[in-house]
Short mmCIF file of N, CA and C in Angstrom, two decimals:
data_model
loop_
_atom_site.label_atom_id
_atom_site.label_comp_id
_atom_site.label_asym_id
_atom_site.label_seq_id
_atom_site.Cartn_x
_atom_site.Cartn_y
_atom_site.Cartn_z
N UNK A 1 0.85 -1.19 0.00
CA UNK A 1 0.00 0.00 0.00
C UNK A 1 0.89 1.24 0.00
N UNK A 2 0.59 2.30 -0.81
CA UNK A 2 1.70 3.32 -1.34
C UNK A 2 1.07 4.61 -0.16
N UNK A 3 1.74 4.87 0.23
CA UNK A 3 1.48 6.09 1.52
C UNK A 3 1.34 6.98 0.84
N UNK A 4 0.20 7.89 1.24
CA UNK A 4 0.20 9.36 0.45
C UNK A 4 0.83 10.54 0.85
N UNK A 5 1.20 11.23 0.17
CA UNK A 5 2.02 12.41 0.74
C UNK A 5 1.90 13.07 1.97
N UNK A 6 0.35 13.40 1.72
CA UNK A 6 -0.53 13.86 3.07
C UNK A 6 0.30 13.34 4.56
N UNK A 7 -0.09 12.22 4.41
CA UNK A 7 0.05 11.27 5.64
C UNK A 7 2.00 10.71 5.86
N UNK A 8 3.17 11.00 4.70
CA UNK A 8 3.73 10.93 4.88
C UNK A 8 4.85 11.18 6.34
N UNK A 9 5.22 9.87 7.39
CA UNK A 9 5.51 10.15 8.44
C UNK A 9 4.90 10.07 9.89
N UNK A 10 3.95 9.69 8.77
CA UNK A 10 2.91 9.09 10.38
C UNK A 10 2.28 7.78 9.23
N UNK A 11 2.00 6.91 11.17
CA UNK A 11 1.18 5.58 10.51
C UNK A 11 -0.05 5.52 11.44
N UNK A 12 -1.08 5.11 10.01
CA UNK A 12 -2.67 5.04 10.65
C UNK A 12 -2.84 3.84 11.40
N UNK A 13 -3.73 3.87 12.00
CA UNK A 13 -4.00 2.67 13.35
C UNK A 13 -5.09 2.06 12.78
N UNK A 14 -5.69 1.58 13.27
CA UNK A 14 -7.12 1.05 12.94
C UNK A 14 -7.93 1.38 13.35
N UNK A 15 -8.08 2.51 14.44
CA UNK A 15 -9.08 3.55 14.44
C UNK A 15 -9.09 4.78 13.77
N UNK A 16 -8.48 4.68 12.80
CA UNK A 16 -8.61 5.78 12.04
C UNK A 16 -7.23 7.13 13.05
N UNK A 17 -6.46 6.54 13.66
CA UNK A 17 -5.60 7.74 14.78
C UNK A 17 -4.30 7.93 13.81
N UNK A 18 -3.45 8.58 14.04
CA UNK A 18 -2.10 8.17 13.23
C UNK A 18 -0.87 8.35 14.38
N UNK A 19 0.19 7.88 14.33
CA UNK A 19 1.36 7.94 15.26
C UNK A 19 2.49 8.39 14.20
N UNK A 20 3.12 9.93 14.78
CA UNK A 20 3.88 9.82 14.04
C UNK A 20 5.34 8.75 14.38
N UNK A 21 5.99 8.70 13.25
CA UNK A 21 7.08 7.71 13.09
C UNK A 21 8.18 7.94 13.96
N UNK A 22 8.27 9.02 13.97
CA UNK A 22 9.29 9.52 15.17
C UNK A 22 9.04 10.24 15.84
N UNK A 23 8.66 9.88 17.12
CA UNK A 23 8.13 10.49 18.60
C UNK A 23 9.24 11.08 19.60
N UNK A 24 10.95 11.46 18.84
CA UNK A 24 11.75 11.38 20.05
C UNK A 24 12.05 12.98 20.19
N UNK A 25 11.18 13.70 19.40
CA UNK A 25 11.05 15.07 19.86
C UNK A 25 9.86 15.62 20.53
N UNK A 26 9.99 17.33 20.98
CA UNK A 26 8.86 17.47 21.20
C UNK A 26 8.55 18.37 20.59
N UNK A 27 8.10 17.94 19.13
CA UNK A 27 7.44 18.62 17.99
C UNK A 27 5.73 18.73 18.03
N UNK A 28 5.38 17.70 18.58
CA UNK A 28 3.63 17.37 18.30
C UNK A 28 2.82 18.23 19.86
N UNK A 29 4.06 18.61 20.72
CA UNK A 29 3.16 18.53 22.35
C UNK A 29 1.72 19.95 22.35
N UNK A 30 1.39 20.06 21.43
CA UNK A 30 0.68 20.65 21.01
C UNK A 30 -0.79 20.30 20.61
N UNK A 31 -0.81 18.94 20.22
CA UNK A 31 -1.48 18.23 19.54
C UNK A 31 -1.91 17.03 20.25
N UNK A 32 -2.78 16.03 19.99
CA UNK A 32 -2.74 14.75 20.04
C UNK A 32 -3.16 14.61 21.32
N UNK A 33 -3.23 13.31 21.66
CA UNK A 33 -3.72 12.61 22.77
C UNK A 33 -2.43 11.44 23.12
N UNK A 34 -1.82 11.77 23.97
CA UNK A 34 -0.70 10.56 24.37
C UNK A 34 -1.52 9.39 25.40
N UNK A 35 -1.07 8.08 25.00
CA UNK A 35 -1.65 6.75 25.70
C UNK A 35 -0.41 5.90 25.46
N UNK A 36 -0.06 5.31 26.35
CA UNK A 36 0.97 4.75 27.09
C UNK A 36 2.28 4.84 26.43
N UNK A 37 3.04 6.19 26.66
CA UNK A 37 3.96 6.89 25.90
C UNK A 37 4.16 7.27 23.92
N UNK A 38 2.49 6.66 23.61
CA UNK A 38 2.49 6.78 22.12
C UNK A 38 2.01 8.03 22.25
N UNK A 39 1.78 8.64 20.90
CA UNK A 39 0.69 9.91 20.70
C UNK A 39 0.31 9.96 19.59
N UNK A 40 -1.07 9.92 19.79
CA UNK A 40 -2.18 9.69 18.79
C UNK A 40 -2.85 11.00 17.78
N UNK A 41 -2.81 11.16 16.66
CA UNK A 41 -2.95 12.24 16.79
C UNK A 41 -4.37 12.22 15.71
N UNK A 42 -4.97 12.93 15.41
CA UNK A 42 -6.29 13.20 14.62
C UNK A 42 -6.09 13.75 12.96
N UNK A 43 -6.58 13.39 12.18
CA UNK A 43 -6.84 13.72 11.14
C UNK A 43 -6.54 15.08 10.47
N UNK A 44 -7.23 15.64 11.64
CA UNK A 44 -6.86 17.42 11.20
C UNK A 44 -5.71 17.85 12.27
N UNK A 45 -5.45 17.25 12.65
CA UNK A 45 -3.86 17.79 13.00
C UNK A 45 -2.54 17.11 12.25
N UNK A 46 -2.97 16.39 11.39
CA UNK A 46 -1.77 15.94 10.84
C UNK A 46 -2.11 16.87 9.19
N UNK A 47 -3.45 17.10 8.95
CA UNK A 47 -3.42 18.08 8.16
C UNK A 47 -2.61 19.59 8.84
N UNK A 48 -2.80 20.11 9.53
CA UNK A 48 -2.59 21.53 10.24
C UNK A 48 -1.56 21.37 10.15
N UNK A 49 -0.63 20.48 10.71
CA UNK A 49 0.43 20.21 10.85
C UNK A 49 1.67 20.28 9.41
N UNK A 50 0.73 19.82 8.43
CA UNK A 50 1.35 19.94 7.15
C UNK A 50 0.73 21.52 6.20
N UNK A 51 0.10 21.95 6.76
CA UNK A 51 0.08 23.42 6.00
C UNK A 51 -1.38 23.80 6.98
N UNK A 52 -0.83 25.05 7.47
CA UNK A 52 -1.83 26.08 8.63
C UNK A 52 -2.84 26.39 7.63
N UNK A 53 -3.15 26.14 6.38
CA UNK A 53 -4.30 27.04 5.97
C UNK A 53 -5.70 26.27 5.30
N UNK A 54 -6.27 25.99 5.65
CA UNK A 54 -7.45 25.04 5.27
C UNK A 54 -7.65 25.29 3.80
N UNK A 55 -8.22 24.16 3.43
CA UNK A 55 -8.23 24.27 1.82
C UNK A 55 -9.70 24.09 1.41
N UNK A 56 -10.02 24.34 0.07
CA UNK A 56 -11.29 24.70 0.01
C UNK A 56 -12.52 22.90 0.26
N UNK A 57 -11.52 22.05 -0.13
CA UNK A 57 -12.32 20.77 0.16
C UNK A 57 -12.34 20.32 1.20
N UNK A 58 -11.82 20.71 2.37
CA UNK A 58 -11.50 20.23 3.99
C UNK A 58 -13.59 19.81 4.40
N UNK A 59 -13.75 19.29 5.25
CA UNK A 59 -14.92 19.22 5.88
C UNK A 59 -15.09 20.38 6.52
N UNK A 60 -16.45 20.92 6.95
CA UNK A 60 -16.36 21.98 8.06
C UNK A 60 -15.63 21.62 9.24
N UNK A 61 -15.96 20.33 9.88
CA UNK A 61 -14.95 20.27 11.18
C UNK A 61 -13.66 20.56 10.72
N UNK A 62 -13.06 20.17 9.94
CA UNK A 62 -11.69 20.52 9.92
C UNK A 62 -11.06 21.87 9.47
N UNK A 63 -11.98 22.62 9.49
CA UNK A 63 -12.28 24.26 8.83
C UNK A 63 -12.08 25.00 10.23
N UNK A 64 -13.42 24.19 11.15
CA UNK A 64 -13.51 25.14 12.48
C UNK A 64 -11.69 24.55 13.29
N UNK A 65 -11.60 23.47 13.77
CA UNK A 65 -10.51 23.17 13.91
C UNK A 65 -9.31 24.04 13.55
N UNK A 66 -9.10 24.21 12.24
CA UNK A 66 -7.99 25.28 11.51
C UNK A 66 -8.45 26.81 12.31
N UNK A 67 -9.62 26.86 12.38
CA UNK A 67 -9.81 28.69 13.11
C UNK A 67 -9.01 28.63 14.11
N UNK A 68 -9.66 27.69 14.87
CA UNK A 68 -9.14 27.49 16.39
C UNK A 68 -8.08 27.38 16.33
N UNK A 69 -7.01 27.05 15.91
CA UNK A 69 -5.64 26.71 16.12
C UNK A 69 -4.64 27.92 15.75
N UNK A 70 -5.54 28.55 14.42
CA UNK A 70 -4.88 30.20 14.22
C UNK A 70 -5.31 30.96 14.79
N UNK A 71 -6.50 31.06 15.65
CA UNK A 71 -6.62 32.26 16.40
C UNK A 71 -5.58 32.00 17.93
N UNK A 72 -4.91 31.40 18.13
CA UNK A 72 -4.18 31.10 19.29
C UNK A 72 -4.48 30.00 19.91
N UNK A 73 -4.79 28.98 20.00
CA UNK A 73 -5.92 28.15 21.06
C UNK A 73 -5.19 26.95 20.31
N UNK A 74 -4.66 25.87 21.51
CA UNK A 74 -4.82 24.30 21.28
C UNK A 74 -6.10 24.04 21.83
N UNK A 75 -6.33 22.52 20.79
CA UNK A 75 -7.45 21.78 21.01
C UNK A 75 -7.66 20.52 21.01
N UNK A 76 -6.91 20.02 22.08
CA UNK A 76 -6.71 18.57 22.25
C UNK A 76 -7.90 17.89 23.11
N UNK A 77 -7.79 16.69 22.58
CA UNK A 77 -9.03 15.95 22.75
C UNK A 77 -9.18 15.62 24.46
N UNK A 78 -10.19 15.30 24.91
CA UNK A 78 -10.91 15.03 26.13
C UNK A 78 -12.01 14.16 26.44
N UNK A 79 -12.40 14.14 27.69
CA UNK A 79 -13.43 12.88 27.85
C UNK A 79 -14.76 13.13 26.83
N UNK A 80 -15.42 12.00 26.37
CA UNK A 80 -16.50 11.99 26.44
C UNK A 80 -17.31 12.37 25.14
N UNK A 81 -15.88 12.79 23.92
CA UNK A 81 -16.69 13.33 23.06
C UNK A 81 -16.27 14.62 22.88
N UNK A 82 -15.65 15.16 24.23
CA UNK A 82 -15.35 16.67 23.96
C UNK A 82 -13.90 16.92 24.26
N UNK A 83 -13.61 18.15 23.91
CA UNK A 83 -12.03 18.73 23.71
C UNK A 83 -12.10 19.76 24.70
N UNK A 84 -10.64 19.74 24.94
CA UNK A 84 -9.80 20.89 26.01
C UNK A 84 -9.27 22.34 25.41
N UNK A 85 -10.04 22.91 25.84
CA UNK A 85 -9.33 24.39 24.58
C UNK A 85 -8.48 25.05 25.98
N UNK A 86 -7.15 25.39 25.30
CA UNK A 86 -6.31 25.65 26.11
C UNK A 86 -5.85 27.32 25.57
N UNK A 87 -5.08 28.16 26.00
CA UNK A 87 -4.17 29.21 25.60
C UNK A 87 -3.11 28.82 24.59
N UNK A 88 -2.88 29.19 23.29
CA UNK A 88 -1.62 28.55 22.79
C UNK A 88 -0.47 29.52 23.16
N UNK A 89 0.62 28.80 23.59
CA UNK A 89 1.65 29.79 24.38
C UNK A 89 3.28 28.54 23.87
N UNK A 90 4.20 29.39 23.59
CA UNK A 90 5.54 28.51 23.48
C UNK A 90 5.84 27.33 24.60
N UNK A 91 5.73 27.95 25.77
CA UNK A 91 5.76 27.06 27.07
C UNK A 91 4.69 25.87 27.23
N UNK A 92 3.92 25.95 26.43
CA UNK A 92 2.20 25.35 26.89
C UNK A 92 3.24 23.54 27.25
N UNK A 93 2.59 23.07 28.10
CA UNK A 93 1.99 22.53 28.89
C UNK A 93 1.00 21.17 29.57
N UNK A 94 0.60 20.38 28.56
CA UNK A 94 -0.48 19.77 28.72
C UNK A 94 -1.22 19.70 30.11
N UNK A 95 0.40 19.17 30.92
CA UNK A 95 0.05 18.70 32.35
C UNK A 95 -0.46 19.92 33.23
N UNK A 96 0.59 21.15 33.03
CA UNK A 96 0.68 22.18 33.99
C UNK A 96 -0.42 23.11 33.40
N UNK A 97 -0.60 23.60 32.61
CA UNK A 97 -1.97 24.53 31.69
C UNK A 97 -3.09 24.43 32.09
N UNK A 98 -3.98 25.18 32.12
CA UNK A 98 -5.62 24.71 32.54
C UNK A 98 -6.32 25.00 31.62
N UNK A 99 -7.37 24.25 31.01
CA UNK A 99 -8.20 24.58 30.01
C UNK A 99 -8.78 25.71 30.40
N UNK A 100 -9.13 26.40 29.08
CA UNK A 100 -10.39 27.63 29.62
C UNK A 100 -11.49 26.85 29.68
N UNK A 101 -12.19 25.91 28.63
CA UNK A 101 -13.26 25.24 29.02
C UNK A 101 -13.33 23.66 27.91
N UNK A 102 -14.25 23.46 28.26
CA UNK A 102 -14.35 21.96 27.41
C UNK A 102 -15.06 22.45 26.15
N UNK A 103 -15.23 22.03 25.08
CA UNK A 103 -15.56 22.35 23.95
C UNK A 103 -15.98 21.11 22.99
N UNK A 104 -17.32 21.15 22.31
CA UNK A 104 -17.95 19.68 21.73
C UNK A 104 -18.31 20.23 20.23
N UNK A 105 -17.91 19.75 18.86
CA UNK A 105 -18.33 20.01 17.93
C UNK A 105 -19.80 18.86 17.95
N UNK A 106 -21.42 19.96 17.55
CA UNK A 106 -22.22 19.42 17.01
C UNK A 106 -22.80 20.01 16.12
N UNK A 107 -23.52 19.17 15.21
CA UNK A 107 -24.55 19.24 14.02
C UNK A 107 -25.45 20.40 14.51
N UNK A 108 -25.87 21.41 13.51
CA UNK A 108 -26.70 22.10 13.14
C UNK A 108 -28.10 21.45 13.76
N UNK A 109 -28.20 20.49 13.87
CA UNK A 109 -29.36 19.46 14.23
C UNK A 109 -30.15 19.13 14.76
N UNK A 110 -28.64 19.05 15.83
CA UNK A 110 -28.66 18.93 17.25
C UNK A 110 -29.66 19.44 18.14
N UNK A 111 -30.11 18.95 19.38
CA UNK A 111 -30.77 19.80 19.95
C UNK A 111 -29.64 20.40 21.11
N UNK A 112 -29.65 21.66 21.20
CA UNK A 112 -28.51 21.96 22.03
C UNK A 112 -28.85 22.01 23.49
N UNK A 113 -30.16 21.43 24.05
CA UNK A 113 -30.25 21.22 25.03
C UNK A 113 -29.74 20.35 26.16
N UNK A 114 -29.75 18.82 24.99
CA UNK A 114 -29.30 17.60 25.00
C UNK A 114 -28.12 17.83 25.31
N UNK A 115 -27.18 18.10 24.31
CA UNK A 115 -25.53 18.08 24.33
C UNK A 115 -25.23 19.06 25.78
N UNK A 116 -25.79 19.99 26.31
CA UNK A 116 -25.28 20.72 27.25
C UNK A 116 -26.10 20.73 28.60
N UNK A 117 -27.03 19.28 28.62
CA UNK A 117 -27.93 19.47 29.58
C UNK A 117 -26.89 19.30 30.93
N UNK A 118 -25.77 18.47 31.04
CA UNK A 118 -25.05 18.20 32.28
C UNK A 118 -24.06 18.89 32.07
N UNK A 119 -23.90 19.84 31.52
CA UNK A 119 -21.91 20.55 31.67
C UNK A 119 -21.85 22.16 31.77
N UNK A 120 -21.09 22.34 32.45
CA UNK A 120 -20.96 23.42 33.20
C UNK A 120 -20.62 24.67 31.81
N UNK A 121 -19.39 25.29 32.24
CA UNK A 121 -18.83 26.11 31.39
C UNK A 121 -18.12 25.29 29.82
N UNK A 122 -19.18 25.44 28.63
CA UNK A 122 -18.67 25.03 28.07
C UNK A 122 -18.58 25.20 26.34
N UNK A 123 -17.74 25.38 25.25
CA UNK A 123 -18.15 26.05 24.07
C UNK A 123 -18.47 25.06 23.35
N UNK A 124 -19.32 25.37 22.39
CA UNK A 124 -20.04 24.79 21.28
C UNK A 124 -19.56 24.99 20.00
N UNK A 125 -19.21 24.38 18.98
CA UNK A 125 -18.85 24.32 17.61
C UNK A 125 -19.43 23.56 16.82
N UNK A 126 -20.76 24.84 16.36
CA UNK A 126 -21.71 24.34 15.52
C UNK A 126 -21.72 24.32 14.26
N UNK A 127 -21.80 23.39 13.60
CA UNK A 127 -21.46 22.57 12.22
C UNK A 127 -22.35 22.57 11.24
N UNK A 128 -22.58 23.43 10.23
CA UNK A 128 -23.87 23.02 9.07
C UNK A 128 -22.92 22.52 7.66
N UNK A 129 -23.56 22.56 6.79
CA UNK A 129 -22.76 21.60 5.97
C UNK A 129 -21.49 22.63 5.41
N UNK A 130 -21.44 23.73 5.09
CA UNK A 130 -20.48 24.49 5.20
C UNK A 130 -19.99 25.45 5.54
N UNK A 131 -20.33 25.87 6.88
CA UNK A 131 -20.22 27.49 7.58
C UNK A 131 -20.44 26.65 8.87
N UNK A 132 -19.38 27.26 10.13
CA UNK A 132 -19.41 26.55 11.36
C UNK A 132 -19.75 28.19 12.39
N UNK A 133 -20.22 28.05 13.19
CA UNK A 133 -19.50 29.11 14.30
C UNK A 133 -19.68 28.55 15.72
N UNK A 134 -19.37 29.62 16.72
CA UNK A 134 -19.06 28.87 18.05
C UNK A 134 -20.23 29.61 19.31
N UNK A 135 -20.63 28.98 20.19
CA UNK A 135 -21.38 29.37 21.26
C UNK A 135 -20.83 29.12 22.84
N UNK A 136 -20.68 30.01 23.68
CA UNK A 136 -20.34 29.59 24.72
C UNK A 136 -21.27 29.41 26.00
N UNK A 137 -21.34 28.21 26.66
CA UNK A 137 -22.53 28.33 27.81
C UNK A 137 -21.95 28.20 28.85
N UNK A 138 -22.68 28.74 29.84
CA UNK A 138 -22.09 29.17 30.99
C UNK A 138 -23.56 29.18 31.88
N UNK A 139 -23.29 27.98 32.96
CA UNK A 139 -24.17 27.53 33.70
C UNK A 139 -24.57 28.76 34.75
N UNK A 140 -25.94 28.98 35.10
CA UNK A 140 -26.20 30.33 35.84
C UNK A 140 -26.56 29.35 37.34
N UNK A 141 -25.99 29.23 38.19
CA UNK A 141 -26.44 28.89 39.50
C UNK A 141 -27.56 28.99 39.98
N UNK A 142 -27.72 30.43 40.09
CA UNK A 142 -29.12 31.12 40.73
C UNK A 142 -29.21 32.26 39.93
N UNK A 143 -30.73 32.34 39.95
CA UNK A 143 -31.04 33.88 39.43
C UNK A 143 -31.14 34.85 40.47
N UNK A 144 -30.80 35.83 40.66
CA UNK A 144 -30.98 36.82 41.56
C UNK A 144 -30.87 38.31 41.01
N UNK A 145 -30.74 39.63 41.95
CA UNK A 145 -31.23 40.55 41.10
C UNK A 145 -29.83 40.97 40.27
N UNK A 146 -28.76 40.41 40.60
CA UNK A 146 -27.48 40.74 39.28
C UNK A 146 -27.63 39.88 37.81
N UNK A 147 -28.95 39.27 37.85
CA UNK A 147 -29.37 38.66 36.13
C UNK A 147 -30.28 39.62 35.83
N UNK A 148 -29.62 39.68 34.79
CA UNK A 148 -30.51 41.25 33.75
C UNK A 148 -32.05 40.44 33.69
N UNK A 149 -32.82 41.76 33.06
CA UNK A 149 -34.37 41.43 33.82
C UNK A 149 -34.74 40.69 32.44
N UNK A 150 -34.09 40.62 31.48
CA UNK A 150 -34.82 39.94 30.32
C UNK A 150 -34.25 38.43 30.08
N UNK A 151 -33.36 38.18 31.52
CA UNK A 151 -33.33 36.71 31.53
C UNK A 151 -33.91 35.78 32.72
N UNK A 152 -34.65 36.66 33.32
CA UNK A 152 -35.51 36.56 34.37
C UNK A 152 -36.76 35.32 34.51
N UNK A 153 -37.13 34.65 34.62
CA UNK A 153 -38.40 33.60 34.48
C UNK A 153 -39.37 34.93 35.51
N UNK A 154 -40.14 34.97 34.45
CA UNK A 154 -41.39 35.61 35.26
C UNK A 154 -42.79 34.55 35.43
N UNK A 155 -43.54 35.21 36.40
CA UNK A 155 -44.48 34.21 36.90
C UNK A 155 -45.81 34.54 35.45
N UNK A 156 -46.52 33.34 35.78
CA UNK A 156 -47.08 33.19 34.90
C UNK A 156 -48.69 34.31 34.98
N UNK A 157 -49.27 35.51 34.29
CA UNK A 157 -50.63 35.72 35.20
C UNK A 157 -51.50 34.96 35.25
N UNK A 158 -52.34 34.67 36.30
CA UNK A 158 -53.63 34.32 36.61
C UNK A 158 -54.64 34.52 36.05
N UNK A 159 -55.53 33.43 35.57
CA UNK A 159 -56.49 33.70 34.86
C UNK A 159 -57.25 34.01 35.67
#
């Protein structure tokens, strides 16, 4: 099987992950998901990785992905379905860094109630078939009188 350029330097797994071939730098710590000293890395980071600028046939995920990574921000993967958006900084970190928040690409589709009914502070990267943008939620504890009055639950009148 003849390797394509693309992928030249990394080898695919059978989940679809790739490892690059030589792990004895720290070129990738940016990227990827490490599991038991390998590092796994995703599709669109081995694209990013080979040219920062999305091309016109990329999927939308791999469009929003490319934003995120040029506007400053790593976005390495996390529990559950969702990703760690971090600060991108020379020093970064995996271990020592703190995410700003967790972050889940879904479908246009979606009901966004569902995807965010249990999670706290967290951004959204919403996907239609070719234009993505992002939403951030941010769980309100209690309402009290520092929530503006037009996010208020008012009582219902009496018939």
């Amino acid at each position: 099987m003849e390797e394509s350029e693309l992928h030249k330097g990394f080898r695919k797994t059978g989940s679809g992950m790739f490892v690059p071939r030589d792990q004895s730098q720290n070129w990738c710590r940016h990227f990827g998901v490490r599991k038991d000293k390998t590092l796994y890395l995703r599709e669109e980071e081995v694209l990013y990785l080979r040219d920062k600028e999305a091309k016109e046939g990329y999927p939308t995920k791999t469009k929003a992905y490319f934003f995120v990574k040029n506007s400053g921000y790593n976005l390495l993967p996390g529990e559950g379905g969702r990703f760690l958006l971090y600060r991108k900084h020379k020093d970064f970190n995996r271990e020592k860094d703190k995410a700003i928040c967790l972050m889940k690409y879904v479908s246009r589709d979606e009901c966004i109630q569902d995807v965010c009914r249990d999670a706290g502070d967290e951004a959204l990267c919403v996907l239609s078939d070719d234009v993505f943008t992002f939403l951030k939620i941010r769980r309100v504890e209690r309402l009290d009188s520092s929530t503006p009055e037009g996010l208020k639950k008012r009582d219902a009148p009496s018939p």
